[in-house]
């Protein structure tokens, strides 16, 4: 890739190389000169953009790619991502043992399919699905799951319109402008008009059900609500949307279903806010998706889609297969799918149980509240809500009960914040994006981005508090953020001067605690799970 229109970096590099006589010797002949591997010499002549004519040995190929990927950031310090980056030793072992299995081949790998079905059953129970009614599947992530949920809505709408002799070529779908890009992808990829509801800062940059009603008509296939906005972590109000749609049906006859995008909140809300209604306990919620690779605590590559009843999975989406050795049914966009992530999900369900997931959710939310409170007391305004008490007598609660998330507003363990109005008034030359740049010099990846349509003038910094972000790391992050903000105030808003201050402070790369809130010992005696030891202190 060229550095500019005038300088070709690749050409400059090639011209700067020495030992041009080596180009006349083949890679294979140079390899044969030595019986042992010579560091990176075997890979020296390997082309970058075309397949090499002669391969290099496995150790050299490994070293070449190992060195290149070392340029990536530390996944544990990537606070921009919701994607999980750590699993226990035995989970890694299970993944490697099953990494070569294709879960779609049910005849060859029946145990993997049974584990898959048990995962669906456990998630259905977690989300209060009607007993024995729910149907679902693992997916490549929430994006595929949303596509399937949207397609099911579209197919049912089209079938009803055809039966009524009405136009079925102009479907639309309604969701907030804060929606993750996967929702817009569904609309564009499958020819559905996307009706984006503008958001407001006053309600946390999420969809207001009262505003959404105005976008609905007879061509609306459904409303998609988000349980955990990627912008600020807020939960959208599924109960209110259900009530307004009930009222709409009474007035107009329009029967509009709801799909809940619980990509992040599906594995937070049941454990942290067990009494919050958002799932299949609400009549109009016909389908829900989530990401196993987010707060489901599995590595990247796993999502889930569930329908409350088989009638909501349109028959046109189900294919019957015979060529793998037995009769199999498929209703996913892709066909082949690795079994390892599904098995890893079951490992978490068995290893953690409800209590383990709950402890991790409590820990994540507690650490997110600590970060929120620290930022709110200094140079920033916190836009997320999980640190805000909901009870007037909150100060009278005991320390034990003050840790319960139900005493705070519901949301993801996410801290969204911006520079305070006073800071911006006192230091008008400081750009908020500089904080993102300076944090990266210390190893932290914290995004700075514009709010969604309806509040585009607001810039947001965001930290996702995952299982690996311990209390100790939160304390370190707070100190680093405050040091950076202060460096910008002391240097007349000069980012270069701030870089010098930050760099001279001896920033380190911090690693999370190794226990990560997991039970270290097997509880094989059938005793109470509360008697288990080995949880990290912060849980």
PDB file of N, CA and C in Angstrom, residues 178-227:
ATOM      1  N   UNK A 178     -29.780   3.804  16.743  1.00  0.00           N
ATOM      2  CA  UNK A 178     -28.666   3.297  17.548  1.00  0.00           C
ATOM      3  C   UNK A 178     -28.391   1.822  17.284  1.00  0.00           C
ATOM      4  N   UNK A 179     -29.134   1.211  16.359  1.00  0.00           N
ATOM      5  CA  UNK A 179     -29.009  -0.222  16.111  1.00  0.00           C
ATOM      6  C   UNK A 179     -27.626  -0.572  15.588  1.00  0.00           C
ATOM      7  N   UNK A 180     -27.166  -1.766  15.960  1.00  0.00           N
ATOM      8  CA  UNK A 180     -25.899  -2.271  15.435  1.00  0.00           C
ATOM      9  C   UNK A 180     -26.039  -2.509  13.935  1.00  0.00           C
ATOM     10  N   UNK A 181     -24.939  -2.426  13.214  1.00  0.00           N
ATOM     11  CA  UNK A 181     -24.990  -2.458  11.751  1.00  0.00           C
ATOM     12  C   UNK A 181     -25.649  -3.732  11.209  1.00  0.00           C
ATOM     13  N   UNK A 182     -25.645  -4.819  11.973  1.00  0.00           N
ATOM     14  CA  UNK A 182     -26.241  -6.068  11.500  1.00  0.00           C
ATOM     15  C   UNK A 182     -27.728  -5.900  11.187  1.00  0.00           C
ATOM     16  N   UNK A 183     -28.430  -5.041  11.931  1.00  0.00           N
ATOM     17  CA  UNK A 183     -29.852  -4.829  11.674  1.00  0.00           C
ATOM     18  C   UNK A 183     -30.056  -4.127  10.340  1.00  0.00           C
ATOM     19  N   UNK A 184     -29.207  -3.146  10.047  1.00  0.00           N
ATOM     20  CA  UNK A 184     -29.290  -2.464   8.760  1.00  0.00           C
ATOM     21  C   UNK A 184     -28.863  -3.396   7.631  1.00  0.00           C
ATOM     22  N   UNK A 185     -27.907  -4.267   7.904  1.00  0.00           N
ATOM     23  CA  UNK A 185     -27.493  -5.246   6.893  1.00  0.00           C
ATOM     24  C   UNK A 185     -28.677  -6.122   6.489  1.00  0.00           C
ATOM     25  N   UNK A 186     -29.436  -6.581   7.473  1.00  0.00           N
ATOM     26  CA  UNK A 186     -30.597  -7.407   7.152  1.00  0.00           C
ATOM     27  C   UNK A 186     -31.515  -6.673   6.184  1.00  0.00           C
ATOM     28  N   UNK A 187     -31.846  -5.415   6.509  1.00  0.00           N
ATOM     29  CA  UNK A 187     -32.780  -4.662   5.675  1.00  0.00           C
ATOM     30  C   UNK A 187     -32.256  -4.494   4.256  1.00  0.00           C
ATOM     31  N   UNK A 188     -30.976  -4.168   4.128  1.00  0.00           N
ATOM     32  CA  UNK A 188     -30.413  -3.920   2.799  1.00  0.00           C
ATOM     33  C   UNK A 188     -30.235  -5.216   2.014  1.00  0.00           C
ATOM     34  N   UNK A 189     -29.733  -6.246   2.664  1.00  0.00           N
ATOM     35  CA  UNK A 189     -29.462  -7.508   1.971  1.00  0.00           C
ATOM     36  C   UNK A 189     -30.739  -8.188   1.486  1.00  0.00           C
ATOM     37  N   UNK A 190     -31.839  -8.032   2.252  1.00  0.00           N
ATOM     38  CA  UNK A 190     -33.055  -8.787   1.939  1.00  0.00           C
ATOM     39  C   UNK A 190     -34.219  -7.887   1.519  1.00  0.00           C
ATOM     40  N   UNK A 191     -33.875  -6.719   0.974  1.00  0.00           N
ATOM     41  CA  UNK A 191     -34.859  -5.835   0.340  1.00  0.00           C
ATOM     42  C   UNK A 191     -36.034  -5.497   1.257  1.00  0.00           C
ATOM     43  N   UNK A 192     -35.708  -5.018   2.431  1.00  0.00           N
ATOM     44  CA  UNK A 192     -36.719  -4.544   3.374  1.00  0.00           C
ATOM     45  C   UNK A 192     -36.421  -3.071   3.662  1.00  0.00           C
ATOM     46  N   UNK A 193     -37.424  -2.230   3.542  1.00  0.00           N
ATOM     47  CA  UNK A 193     -37.219  -0.811   3.828  1.00  0.00           C
ATOM     48  C   UNK A 193     -36.836  -0.639   5.292  1.00  0.00           C
ATOM     49  N   UNK A 194     -35.773   0.075   5.521  1.00  0.00           N
ATOM     50  CA  UNK A 194     -35.259   0.288   6.886  1.00  0.00           C
ATOM     51  C   UNK A 194     -35.796   1.614   7.412  1.00  0.00           C
ATOM     52  N   UNK A 195     -36.619   1.562   8.441  1.00  0.00           N
ATOM     53  CA  UNK A 195     -37.164   2.779   9.032  1.00  0.00           C
ATOM     54  C   UNK A 195     -36.477   3.038  10.373  1.00  0.00           C
ATOM     55  N   UNK A 196     -35.519   3.954  10.337  1.00  0.00           N
ATOM     56  CA  UNK A 196     -34.715   4.261  11.519  1.00  0.00           C
ATOM     57  C   UNK A 196     -35.399   5.332  12.363  1.00  0.00           C
ATOM     58  N   UNK A 197     -35.610   5.028  13.623  1.00  0.00           N
ATOM     59  CA  UNK A 197     -36.217   5.978  14.552  1.00  0.00           C
ATOM     60  C   UNK A 197     -35.102   6.803  15.186  1.00  0.00           C
ATOM     61  N   UNK A 198     -35.080   8.133  14.967  1.00  0.00           N
ATOM     62  CA  UNK A 198     -34.027   8.961  15.588  1.00  0.00           C
ATOM     63  C   UNK A 198     -34.071   8.852  17.108  1.00  0.00           C
ATOM     64  N   UNK A 199     -32.904   8.970  17.724  1.00  0.00           N
ATOM     65  CA  UNK A 199     -32.810   8.856  19.185  1.00  0.00           C
ATOM     66  C   UNK A 199     -32.521  10.221  19.798  1.00  0.00           C
ATOM     67  N   UNK A 200     -32.640  10.281  21.109  1.00  0.00           N
ATOM     68  CA  UNK A 200     -32.392  11.524  21.841  1.00  0.00           C
ATOM     69  C   UNK A 200     -31.441  11.250  23.002  1.00  0.00           C
ATOM     70  N   UNK A 201     -30.601  12.228  23.312  1.00  0.00           N
ATOM     71  CA  UNK A 201     -29.690  12.073  24.449  1.00  0.00           C
ATOM     72  C   UNK A 201     -30.470  11.924  25.750  1.00  0.00           C
ATOM     73  N   UNK A 202     -31.622  12.558  25.820  1.00  0.00           N
ATOM     74  CA  UNK A 202     -32.404  12.559  27.056  1.00  0.00           C
ATOM     75  C   UNK A 202     -32.824  11.161  27.492  1.00  0.00           C
ATOM     76  N   UNK A 203     -33.001  10.234  26.536  1.00  0.00           N
ATOM     77  CA  UNK A 203     -33.406   8.879  26.928  1.00  0.00           C
ATOM     78  C   UNK A 203     -32.300   7.863  26.662  1.00  0.00           C
ATOM     79  N   UNK A 204     -31.046   8.320  26.670  1.00  0.00           N
ATOM     80  CA  UNK A 204     -29.921   7.401  26.590  1.00  0.00           C
ATOM     81  C   UNK A 204     -29.564   6.956  25.192  1.00  0.00           C
ATOM     82  N   UNK A 205     -29.920   7.750  24.185  1.00  0.00           N
ATOM     83  CA  UNK A 205     -29.566   7.448  22.794  1.00  0.00           C
ATOM     84  C   UNK A 205     -30.174   6.121  22.324  1.00  0.00           C
ATOM     85  N   UNK A 206     -31.355   5.780  22.814  1.00  0.00           N
ATOM     86  CA  UNK A 206     -32.014   4.551  22.374  1.00  0.00           C
ATOM     87  C   UNK A 206     -33.423   4.868  21.886  1.00  0.00           C
ATOM     88  N   UNK A 207     -34.034   3.870  21.242  1.00  0.00           N
ATOM     89  CA  UNK A 207     -35.369   4.030  20.676  1.00  0.00           C
ATOM     90  C   UNK A 207     -36.401   4.323  21.758  1.00  0.00           C
ATOM     91  N   UNK A 208     -37.234   5.329  21.492  1.00  0.00           N
ATOM     92  CA  UNK A 208     -38.394   5.628  22.335  1.00  0.00           C
ATOM     93  C   UNK A 208     -39.602   4.958  21.684  1.00  0.00           C
ATOM     94  N   UNK A 209     -40.266   4.007  22.363  1.00  0.00           N
ATOM     95  CA  UNK A 209     -41.409   3.313  21.754  1.00  0.00           C
ATOM     96  C   UNK A 209     -42.493   4.254  21.235  1.00  0.00           C
ATOM     97  N   UNK A 210     -42.697   5.392  21.909  1.00  0.00           N
ATOM     98  CA  UNK A 210     -43.708   6.346  21.444  1.00  0.00           C
ATOM     99  C   UNK A 210     -43.333   6.905  20.077  1.00  0.00           C
ATOM    100  N   UNK A 211     -42.047   7.121  19.842  1.00  0.00           N
ATOM    101  CA  UNK A 211     -41.588   7.594  18.538  1.00  0.00           C
ATOM    102  C   UNK A 211     -41.688   6.482  17.489  1.00  0.00           C
ATOM    103  N   UNK A 212     -41.413   5.255  17.899  1.00  0.00           N
ATOM    104  CA  UNK A 212     -41.412   4.135  16.950  1.00  0.00           C
ATOM    105  C   UNK A 212     -42.794   3.883  16.361  1.00  0.00           C
ATOM    106  N   UNK A 213     -43.850   4.077  17.157  1.00  0.00           N
ATOM    107  CA  UNK A 213     -45.216   3.832  16.688  1.00  0.00           C
ATOM    108  C   UNK A 213     -45.519   4.645  15.426  1.00  0.00           C
ATOM    109  N   UNK A 214     -44.948   5.835  15.324  1.00  0.00           N
ATOM    110  CA  UNK A 214     -45.220   6.715  14.188  1.00  0.00           C
ATOM    111  C   UNK A 214     -44.670   6.164  12.870  1.00  0.00           C
ATOM    112  N   UNK A 215     -43.736   5.215  12.937  1.00  0.00           N
ATOM    113  CA  UNK A 215     -43.098   4.679  11.744  1.00  0.00           C
ATOM    114  C   UNK A 215     -43.771   3.402  11.230  1.00  0.00           C
ATOM    115  N   UNK A 216     -44.785   2.929  11.938  1.00  0.00           N
ATOM    116  CA  UNK A 216     -45.402   1.632  11.630  1.00  0.00           C
ATOM    117  C   UNK A 216     -46.613   1.809  10.717  1.00  0.00           C
ATOM    118  N   UNK A 217     -46.729   0.933   9.717  1.00  0.00           N
ATOM    119  CA  UNK A 217     -47.920   0.892   8.876  1.00  0.00           C
ATOM    120  C   UNK A 217     -48.211  -0.561   8.504  1.00  0.00           C
ATOM    121  N   UNK A 218     -49.109  -0.778   7.543  1.00  0.00           N
ATOM    122  CA  UNK A 218     -49.527  -2.139   7.204  1.00  0.00           C
ATOM    123  C   UNK A 218     -48.413  -2.954   6.558  1.00  0.00           C
ATOM    124  N   UNK A 219     -47.341  -2.307   6.105  1.00  0.00           N
ATOM    125  CA  UNK A 219     -46.224  -3.010   5.485  1.00  0.00           C
ATOM    126  C   UNK A 219     -45.097  -3.322   6.473  1.00  0.00           C
ATOM    127  N   UNK A 220     -45.296  -3.005   7.736  1.00  0.00           N
ATOM    128  CA  UNK A 220     -44.268  -3.250   8.746  1.00  0.00           C
ATOM    129  C   UNK A 220     -44.262  -4.725   9.139  1.00  0.00           C
ATOM    130  N   UNK A 221     -43.114  -5.378   8.963  1.00  0.00           N
ATOM    131  CA  UNK A 221     -43.015  -6.811   9.291  1.00  0.00           C
ATOM    132  C   UNK A 221     -42.736  -7.027  10.770  1.00  0.00           C
ATOM    133  N   UNK A 222     -42.251  -6.006  11.465  1.00  0.00           N
ATOM    134  CA  UNK A 222     -41.950  -6.137  12.885  1.00  0.00           C
ATOM    135  C   UNK A 222     -41.132  -4.968  13.394  1.00  0.00           C
ATOM    136  N   UNK A 223     -40.972  -4.938  14.696  1.00  0.00           N
ATOM    137  CA  UNK A 223     -40.117  -3.956  15.362  1.00  0.00           C
ATOM    138  C   UNK A 223     -38.975  -4.708  16.016  1.00  0.00           C
ATOM    139  N   UNK A 224     -37.757  -4.236  15.801  1.00  0.00           N
ATOM    140  CA  UNK A 224     -36.597  -4.825  16.463  1.00  0.00           C
ATOM    141  C   UNK A 224     -36.156  -3.912  17.599  1.00  0.00           C
ATOM    142  N   UNK A 225     -36.111  -4.459  18.797  1.00  0.00           N
ATOM    143  CA  UNK A 225     -35.670  -3.708  19.975  1.00  0.00           C
ATOM    144  C   UNK A 225     -34.330  -4.258  20.446  1.00  0.00           C
ATOM    145  N   UNK A 226     -33.553  -3.399  21.083  1.00  0.00           N
ATOM    146  CA  UNK A 226     -32.184  -3.756  21.454  1.00  0.00           C
ATOM    147  C   UNK A 226     -32.044  -3.834  22.966  1.00  0.00           C
ATOM    148  N   UNK A 227     -31.673  -5.003  23.442  1.00  0.00           N
ATOM    149  CA  UNK A 227     -31.411  -5.176  24.873  1.00  0.00           C
ATOM    150  C   UNK A 227     -29.917  -4.995  25.086  1.00  0.00           C
TER     151      UNK A 227
END
